[in-house]
Amino acid sequence: VPLRKGSQARFDSLQSDFTALLPGVVAGALLVCFVILVAGCLCCPYHSLKNLGQSNGIALSQKTYYNLPRSSFESDPIHSQLNRQFYEAEVQFDRLPEIHSRKQSDLPVDRVPHPAYFGQVLSKQFVLQEWLDNNFNRHHIHYLKEIGNGWFGKVVEGEVQQSDEDQPQSRVAIKILHEDASPSQHNYFLNELEFLRKLHHPNILRVIGQCLEEDPFLILLELVSVDLKKFLIDSQSKREFLVESGSLLRMAVNVASGLWHIHEQGFIHM
Ligand SMILES: Nc1ncnc2c1ncn2[C@@H]1O[C@H](COP(=O)(O)OP(=O)(O)OP(=O)(O)O)[C@@H](O)[C@H]1O
């Protein structure tokens, strides 16, 4: 229906008034938004302009604000302090297993509660009788020299007489549990033995036998005659040759291959 003349004039004047007011309305709305934004920033304890960029010496970008309780955003200084503590303790990691350095391993045994790789408590207890069937006769072992020291005690190089007396004697490494070991230390020793016995890999030392019928308990291991650390130090002048010939890479691959086997059996070497 066409508008009558008077109505058309009123509509035109309203339209021109609205067009004149529009920039003012938009500017006012923007101003209100800006004020709310600034007030919000100033009231928030963690995002305040004072803290922007730096808080406790740590750049804010390094922090996460996930899972902060609502009260974190209160400006009350006590709450703010508590929440800050909550925030510091926000990331919780599982405890790592205890690891004893070589230096600590040299401490008297009563000061180091267990070997590094067994963590805290052993649940498995062994029935010694089960091990004695394959016991090696310790009277066939001839000790030569000490070659190392670990949590369990000394490691000695020795010779063993083969069951066939015509065979030459074999060199072995003998891990000797110290004689005054406690029952739990005996148990750790047997756990280590069981662990070593489960591993069958060309890059992992073989267990040759054990002597468990009396103290000291012994584990006979394949002897490593090469000292890798000494070899690497002595070979410093041939470094490039070792790299180019692929020797170092082969060593690394062999170590990784042995570790892979250990991991497949459910163990971690530390
Ligand atoms: N089969 C071996 N052949 C040659 N040397 C060995 C052999 N086994 C151990 N050793 C030497 O004896 C040292 C002590 O070995 P051992 O296995 O008792 O302790 P570890 O592996 O050093 O750690 P831990 O004290 O936790 O048992 C080694 O660092 C190494 O020098």
PDB file of N, CA and C in Angstrom, residues 177-241:
ATOM      1  N   LEU A 177      78.920 -62.179  45.748  1.00  0.00           N
ATOM      2  CA  LEU A 177      78.094 -61.470  46.742  1.00  0.00           C
ATOM      3  C   LEU A 177      78.860 -61.481  48.063  1.00  0.00           C
ATOM      4  N   HIS A 178      78.998 -60.300  48.686  1.00  0.00           N
ATOM      5  CA  HIS A 178      79.811 -60.251  49.907  1.00  0.00           C
ATOM      6  C   HIS A 178      79.249 -61.198  50.961  1.00  0.00           C
ATOM      7  N   GLU A 179      80.143 -61.727  51.777  1.00  0.00           N
ATOM      8  CA  GLU A 179      79.792 -62.875  52.624  1.00  0.00           C
ATOM      9  C   GLU A 179      78.768 -62.564  53.701  1.00  0.00           C
ATOM     10  N   ASP A 180      78.747 -61.292  54.183  1.00  0.00           N
ATOM     11  CA  ASP A 180      77.795 -60.982  55.260  1.00  0.00           C
ATOM     12  C   ASP A 180      76.479 -60.428  54.700  1.00  0.00           C
ATOM     13  N   ALA A 181      76.128 -60.840  53.476  1.00  0.00           N
ATOM     14  CA  ALA A 181      74.896 -60.330  52.852  1.00  0.00           C
ATOM     15  C   ALA A 181      73.661 -60.743  53.650  1.00  0.00           C
ATOM     16  N   SER A 182      72.690 -59.845  53.706  1.00  0.00           N
ATOM     17  CA  SER A 182      71.441 -60.121  54.425  1.00  0.00           C
ATOM     18  C   SER A 182      70.537 -60.978  53.525  1.00  0.00           C
ATOM     19  N   PRO A 183      69.463 -61.565  54.096  1.00  0.00           N
ATOM     20  CA  PRO A 183      68.544 -62.351  53.256  1.00  0.00           C
ATOM     21  C   PRO A 183      67.997 -61.546  52.078  1.00  0.00           C
ATOM     22  N   SER A 184      67.708 -60.250  52.299  1.00  0.00           N
ATOM     23  CA  SER A 184      67.153 -59.481  51.172  1.00  0.00           C
ATOM     24  C   SER A 184      68.220 -59.240  50.102  1.00  0.00           C
ATOM     25  N   GLN A 185      69.484 -59.115  50.526  1.00  0.00           N
ATOM     26  CA  GLN A 185      70.548 -58.962  49.526  1.00  0.00           C
ATOM     27  C   GLN A 185      70.760 -60.269  48.745  1.00  0.00           C
ATOM     28  N   HIS A 186      70.608 -61.398  49.434  1.00  0.00           N
ATOM     29  CA  HIS A 186      70.632 -62.681  48.722  1.00  0.00           C
ATOM     30  C   HIS A 186      69.530 -62.707  47.672  1.00  0.00           C
ATOM     31  N   ASN A 187      68.364 -62.192  48.098  1.00  0.00           N
ATOM     32  CA  ASN A 187      67.213 -62.213  47.196  1.00  0.00           C
ATOM     33  C   ASN A 187      67.449 -61.334  45.964  1.00  0.00           C
ATOM     34  N   TYR A 188      68.032 -60.153  46.173  1.00  0.00           N
ATOM     35  CA  TYR A 188      68.377 -59.282  45.036  1.00  0.00           C
ATOM     36  C   TYR A 188      69.348 -59.989  44.090  1.00  0.00           C
ATOM     37  N   PHE A 189      70.293 -60.687  44.684  1.00  0.00           N
ATOM     38  CA  PHE A 189      71.306 -61.383  43.890  1.00  0.00           C
ATOM     39  C   PHE A 189      70.633 -62.452  43.010  1.00  0.00           C
ATOM     40  N   LEU A 190      69.690 -63.194  43.612  1.00  0.00           N
ATOM     41  CA  LEU A 190      68.995 -64.237  42.850  1.00  0.00           C
ATOM     42  C   LEU A 190      68.106 -63.618  41.767  1.00  0.00           C
ATOM     43  N   ASN A 191      67.519 -62.455  42.075  1.00  0.00           N
ATOM     44  CA  ASN A 191      66.729 -61.753  41.057  1.00  0.00           C
ATOM     45  C   ASN A 191      67.600 -61.353  39.881  1.00  0.00           C
ATOM     46  N   GLU A 192      68.797 -60.875  40.184  1.00  0.00           N
ATOM     47  CA  GLU A 192      69.715 -60.485  39.109  1.00  0.00           C
ATOM     48  C   GLU A 192      70.082 -61.718  38.275  1.00  0.00           C
ATOM     49  N   LEU A 193      70.317 -62.828  38.974  1.00  0.00           N
ATOM     50  CA  LEU A 193      70.673 -64.059  38.279  1.00  0.00           C
ATOM     51  C   LEU A 193      69.525 -64.506  37.370  1.00  0.00           C
ATOM     52  N   GLU A 194      68.319 -64.466  37.904  1.00  0.00           N
ATOM     53  CA  GLU A 194      67.174 -64.884  37.094  1.00  0.00           C
ATOM     54  C   GLU A 194      67.019 -63.981  35.872  1.00  0.00           C
ATOM     55  N   PHE A 195      67.209 -62.684  36.101  1.00  0.00           N
ATOM     56  CA  PHE A 195      67.122 -61.706  35.013  1.00  0.00           C
ATOM     57  C   PHE A 195      68.157 -62.020  33.922  1.00  0.00           C
ATOM     58  N   LEU A 196      69.398 -62.254  34.346  1.00  0.00           N
ATOM     59  CA  LEU A 196      70.467 -62.527  33.372  1.00  0.00           C
ATOM     60  C   LEU A 196      70.208 -63.842  32.634  1.00  0.00           C
ATOM     61  N   ARG A 197      69.645 -64.807  33.326  1.00  0.00           N
ATOM     62  CA  ARG A 197      69.404 -66.115  32.711  1.00  0.00           C
ATOM     63  C   ARG A 197      68.328 -66.060  31.641  1.00  0.00           C
ATOM     64  N   LYS A 198      67.448 -65.066  31.734  1.00  0.00           N
ATOM     65  CA  LYS A 198      66.359 -64.963  30.747  1.00  0.00           C
ATOM     66  C   LYS A 198      66.839 -64.348  29.437  1.00  0.00           C
ATOM     67  N   LEU A 199      68.037 -63.759  29.458  1.00  0.00           N
ATOM     68  CA  LEU A 199      68.507 -63.036  28.280  1.00  0.00           C
ATOM     69  C   LEU A 199      69.394 -63.933  27.424  1.00  0.00           C
ATOM     70  N   HIS A 200      69.055 -64.036  26.162  1.00  0.00           N
ATOM     71  CA  HIS A 200      69.866 -64.832  25.234  1.00  0.00           C
ATOM     72  C   HIS A 200      70.059 -63.996  23.984  1.00  0.00           C
ATOM     73  N   HIS A 201      71.209 -63.379  23.890  1.00  0.00           N
ATOM     74  CA  HIS A 201      71.442 -62.461  22.767  1.00  0.00           C
ATOM     75  C   HIS A 201      72.937 -62.351  22.551  1.00  0.00           C
ATOM     76  N   PRO A 202      73.380 -62.306  21.292  1.00  0.00           N
ATOM     77  CA  PRO A 202      74.827 -62.243  21.053  1.00  0.00           C
ATOM     78  C   PRO A 202      75.501 -61.008  21.643  1.00  0.00           C
ATOM     79  N   ASN A 203      74.760 -59.945  21.899  1.00  0.00           N
ATOM     80  CA  ASN A 203      75.371 -58.734  22.458  1.00  0.00           C
ATOM     81  C   ASN A 203      75.152 -58.603  23.954  1.00  0.00           C
ATOM     82  N   ILE A 204      74.711 -59.668  24.583  1.00  0.00           N
ATOM     83  CA  ILE A 204      74.533 -59.636  26.043  1.00  0.00           C
ATOM     84  C   ILE A 204      75.334 -60.776  26.664  1.00  0.00           C
ATOM     85  N   LEU A 205      76.023 -60.443  27.748  1.00  0.00           N
ATOM     86  CA  LEU A 205      76.886 -61.441  28.409  1.00  0.00           C
ATOM     87  C   LEU A 205      76.075 -62.654  28.853  1.00  0.00           C
ATOM     88  N   ARG A 206      76.655 -63.810  28.637  1.00  0.00           N
ATOM     89  CA  ARG A 206      75.992 -65.072  28.969  1.00  0.00           C
ATOM     90  C   ARG A 206      76.329 -65.462  30.414  1.00  0.00           C
ATOM     91  N   VAL A 207      75.349 -66.043  31.085  1.00  0.00           N
ATOM     92  CA  VAL A 207      75.638 -66.618  32.410  1.00  0.00           C
ATOM     93  C   VAL A 207      76.180 -68.024  32.185  1.00  0.00           C
ATOM     94  N   ILE A 208      77.316 -68.309  32.794  1.00  0.00           N
ATOM     95  CA  ILE A 208      77.914 -69.641  32.641  1.00  0.00           C
ATOM     96  C   ILE A 208      77.460 -70.571  33.762  1.00  0.00           C
ATOM     97  N   GLY A 209      77.280 -70.019  34.925  1.00  0.00           N
ATOM     98  CA  GLY A 209      76.826 -70.865  36.030  1.00  0.00           C
ATOM     99  C   GLY A 209      76.679 -70.055  37.296  1.00  0.00           C
ATOM    100  N   GLN A 210      76.285 -70.746  38.365  1.00  0.00           N
ATOM    101  CA  GLN A 210      76.159 -70.080  39.659  1.00  0.00           C
ATOM    102  C   GLN A 210      76.574 -71.041  40.760  1.00  0.00           C
ATOM    103  N   CYS A 211      77.023 -70.489  41.868  1.00  0.00           N
ATOM    104  CA  CYS A 211      77.380 -71.293  43.039  1.00  0.00           C
ATOM    105  C   CYS A 211      76.578 -70.745  44.208  1.00  0.00           C
ATOM    106  N   LEU A 212      75.592 -71.484  44.632  1.00  0.00           N
ATOM    107  CA  LEU A 212      74.662 -70.964  45.643  1.00  0.00           C
ATOM    108  C   LEU A 212      74.532 -71.884  46.854  1.00  0.00           C
ATOM    109  N   GLU A 213      75.356 -72.906  46.940  1.00  0.00           N
ATOM    110  CA  GLU A 213      75.159 -73.878  48.027  1.00  0.00           C
ATOM    111  C   GLU A 213      75.657 -73.331  49.360  1.00  0.00           C
ATOM    112  N   GLU A 214      76.516 -72.322  49.305  1.00  0.00           N
ATOM    113  CA  GLU A 214      76.993 -71.683  50.545  1.00  0.00           C
ATOM    114  C   GLU A 214      77.465 -70.260  50.224  1.00  0.00           C
ATOM    115  N   ASP A 215      77.735 -69.498  51.269  1.00  0.00           N
ATOM    116  CA  ASP A 215      78.260 -68.132  51.052  1.00  0.00           C
ATOM    117  C   ASP A 215      79.741 -68.205  50.729  1.00  0.00           C
ATOM    118  N   PRO A 216      80.277 -67.324  49.915  1.00  0.00           N
ATOM    119  CA  PRO A 216      79.536 -66.298  49.195  1.00  0.00           C
ATOM    120  C   PRO A 216      78.873 -66.863  47.936  1.00  0.00           C
ATOM    121  N   PHE A 217      77.676 -66.318  47.640  1.00  0.00           N
ATOM    122  CA  PHE A 217      77.010 -66.677  46.385  1.00  0.00           C
ATOM    123  C   PHE A 217      77.858 -66.153  45.220  1.00  0.00           C
ATOM    124  N   LEU A 218      77.926 -66.936  44.139  1.00  0.00           N
ATOM    125  CA  LEU A 218      78.706 -66.517  42.964  1.00  0.00           C
ATOM    126  C   LEU A 218      77.855 -66.608  41.705  1.00  0.00           C
ATOM    127  N   ILE A 219      78.076 -65.684  40.789  1.00  0.00           N
ATOM    128  CA  ILE A 219      77.539 -65.814  39.422  1.00  0.00           C
ATOM    129  C   ILE A 219      78.732 -65.807  38.481  1.00  0.00           C
ATOM    130  N   LEU A 220      78.807 -66.800  37.621  1.00  0.00           N
ATOM    131  CA  LEU A 220      79.901 -66.872  36.643  1.00  0.00           C
ATOM    132  C   LEU A 220      79.390 -66.333  35.315  1.00  0.00           C
ATOM    133  N   LEU A 221      80.082 -65.334  34.817  1.00  0.00           N
ATOM    134  CA  LEU A 221      79.658 -64.682  33.572  1.00  0.00           C
ATOM    135  C   LEU A 221      80.753 -64.796  32.521  1.00  0.00           C
ATOM    136  N   GLU A 222      80.321 -64.748  31.276  1.00  0.00           N
ATOM    137  CA  GLU A 222      81.261 -64.602  30.177  1.00  0.00           C
ATOM    138  C   GLU A 222      82.155 -63.400  30.480  1.00  0.00           C
ATOM    139  N   LEU A 223      83.428 -63.530  30.225  1.00  0.00           N
ATOM    140  CA  LEU A 223      84.351 -62.433  30.554  1.00  0.00           C
ATOM    141  C   LEU A 223      84.442 -61.439  29.399  1.00  0.00           C
ATOM    142  N   VAL A 224      84.370 -60.163  29.734  1.00  0.00           N
ATOM    143  CA  VAL A 224      84.622 -59.126  28.715  1.00  0.00           C
ATOM    144  C   VAL A 224      86.091 -58.759  28.841  1.00  0.00           C
ATOM    145  N   SER A 225      86.843 -59.058  27.801  1.00  0.00           N
ATOM    146  CA  SER A 225      88.281 -58.801  27.921  1.00  0.00           C
ATOM    147  C   SER A 225      88.635 -57.403  27.425  1.00  0.00           C
ATOM    148  N   VAL A 226      87.695 -56.761  26.696  1.00  0.00           N
ATOM    149  CA  VAL A 226      87.995 -55.423  26.175  1.00  0.00           C
ATOM    150  C   VAL A 226      87.319 -54.377  27.057  1.00  0.00           C
ATOM    151  N   ASP A 227      88.096 -53.374  27.427  1.00  0.00           N
ATOM    152  CA  ASP A 227      87.522 -52.262  28.185  1.00  0.00           C
ATOM    153  C   ASP A 227      87.115 -51.187  27.175  1.00  0.00           C
ATOM    154  N   LEU A 228      85.804 -51.066  26.946  1.00  0.00           N
ATOM    155  CA  LEU A 228      85.312 -50.164  25.892  1.00  0.00           C
ATOM    156  C   LEU A 228      85.752 -48.723  26.130  1.00  0.00           C
ATOM    157  N   LYS A 229      85.688 -48.285  27.405  1.00  0.00           N
ATOM    158  CA  LYS A 229      86.064 -46.891  27.697  1.00  0.00           C
ATOM    159  C   LYS A 229      87.530 -46.658  27.339  1.00  0.00           C
ATOM    160  N   LYS A 230      88.371 -47.608  27.728  1.00  0.00           N
ATOM    161  CA  LYS A 230      89.811 -47.474  27.447  1.00  0.00           C
ATOM    162  C   LYS A 230      90.036 -47.497  25.925  1.00  0.00           C
ATOM    163  N   PHE A 231      89.313 -48.393  25.262  1.00  0.00           N
ATOM    164  CA  PHE A 231      89.455 -48.494  23.809  1.00  0.00           C
ATOM    165  C   PHE A 231      89.110 -47.165  23.136  1.00  0.00           C
ATOM    166  N   LEU A 232      87.998 -46.539  23.576  1.00  0.00           N
ATOM    167  CA  LEU A 232      87.571 -45.278  22.952  1.00  0.00           C
ATOM    168  C   LEU A 232      88.568 -44.160  23.240  1.00  0.00           C
ATOM    169  N   ILE A 233      89.105 -44.138  24.482  1.00  0.00           N
ATOM    170  CA  ILE A 233      90.080 -43.092  24.824  1.00  0.00           C
ATOM    171  C   ILE A 233      91.358 -43.308  24.012  1.00  0.00           C
ATOM    172  N   ASP A 234      91.814 -44.549  23.940  1.00  0.00           N
ATOM    173  CA  ASP A 234      93.045 -44.838  23.187  1.00  0.00           C
ATOM    174  C   ASP A 234      92.876 -44.565  21.697  1.00  0.00           C
ATOM    175  N   SER A 235      91.634 -44.648  21.216  1.00  0.00           N
ATOM    176  CA  SER A 235      91.418 -44.523  19.758  1.00  0.00           C
ATOM    177  C   SER A 235      91.113 -43.094  19.325  1.00  0.00           C
ATOM    178  N   GLN A 236      91.354 -42.137  20.226  1.00  0.00           N
ATOM    179  CA  GLN A 236      90.970 -40.752  19.875  1.00  0.00           C
ATOM    180  C   GLN A 236      91.646 -40.265  18.602  1.00  0.00           C
ATOM    181  N   SER A 237      92.914 -40.673  18.402  1.00  0.00           N
ATOM    182  CA  SER A 237      93.631 -40.207  17.208  1.00  0.00           C
ATOM    183  C   SER A 237      93.059 -40.845  15.937  1.00  0.00           C
ATOM    184  N   LYS A 238      92.368 -41.982  16.107  1.00  0.00           N
ATOM    185  CA  LYS A 238      91.799 -42.678  14.932  1.00  0.00           C
ATOM    186  C   LYS A 238      90.297 -42.409  14.825  1.00  0.00           C
ATOM    187  N   ARG A 239      89.880 -41.293  15.433  1.00  0.00           N
ATOM    188  CA  ARG A 239      88.446 -41.007  15.504  1.00  0.00           C
ATOM    189  C   ARG A 239      87.765 -41.034  14.134  1.00  0.00           C
ATOM    190  N   GLU A 240      88.398 -40.315  13.171  1.00  0.00           N
ATOM    191  CA  GLU A 240      87.761 -40.197  11.860  1.00  0.00           C
ATOM    192  C   GLU A 240      87.664 -41.557  11.191  1.00  0.00           C
ATOM    193  N   PHE A 241      88.749 -42.353  11.364  1.00  0.00           N
ATOM    194  CA  PHE A 241      88.742 -43.681  10.752  1.00  0.00           C
ATOM    195  C   PHE A 241      87.594 -44.522  11.330  1.00  0.00           C
TER     196      PHE A 241
END
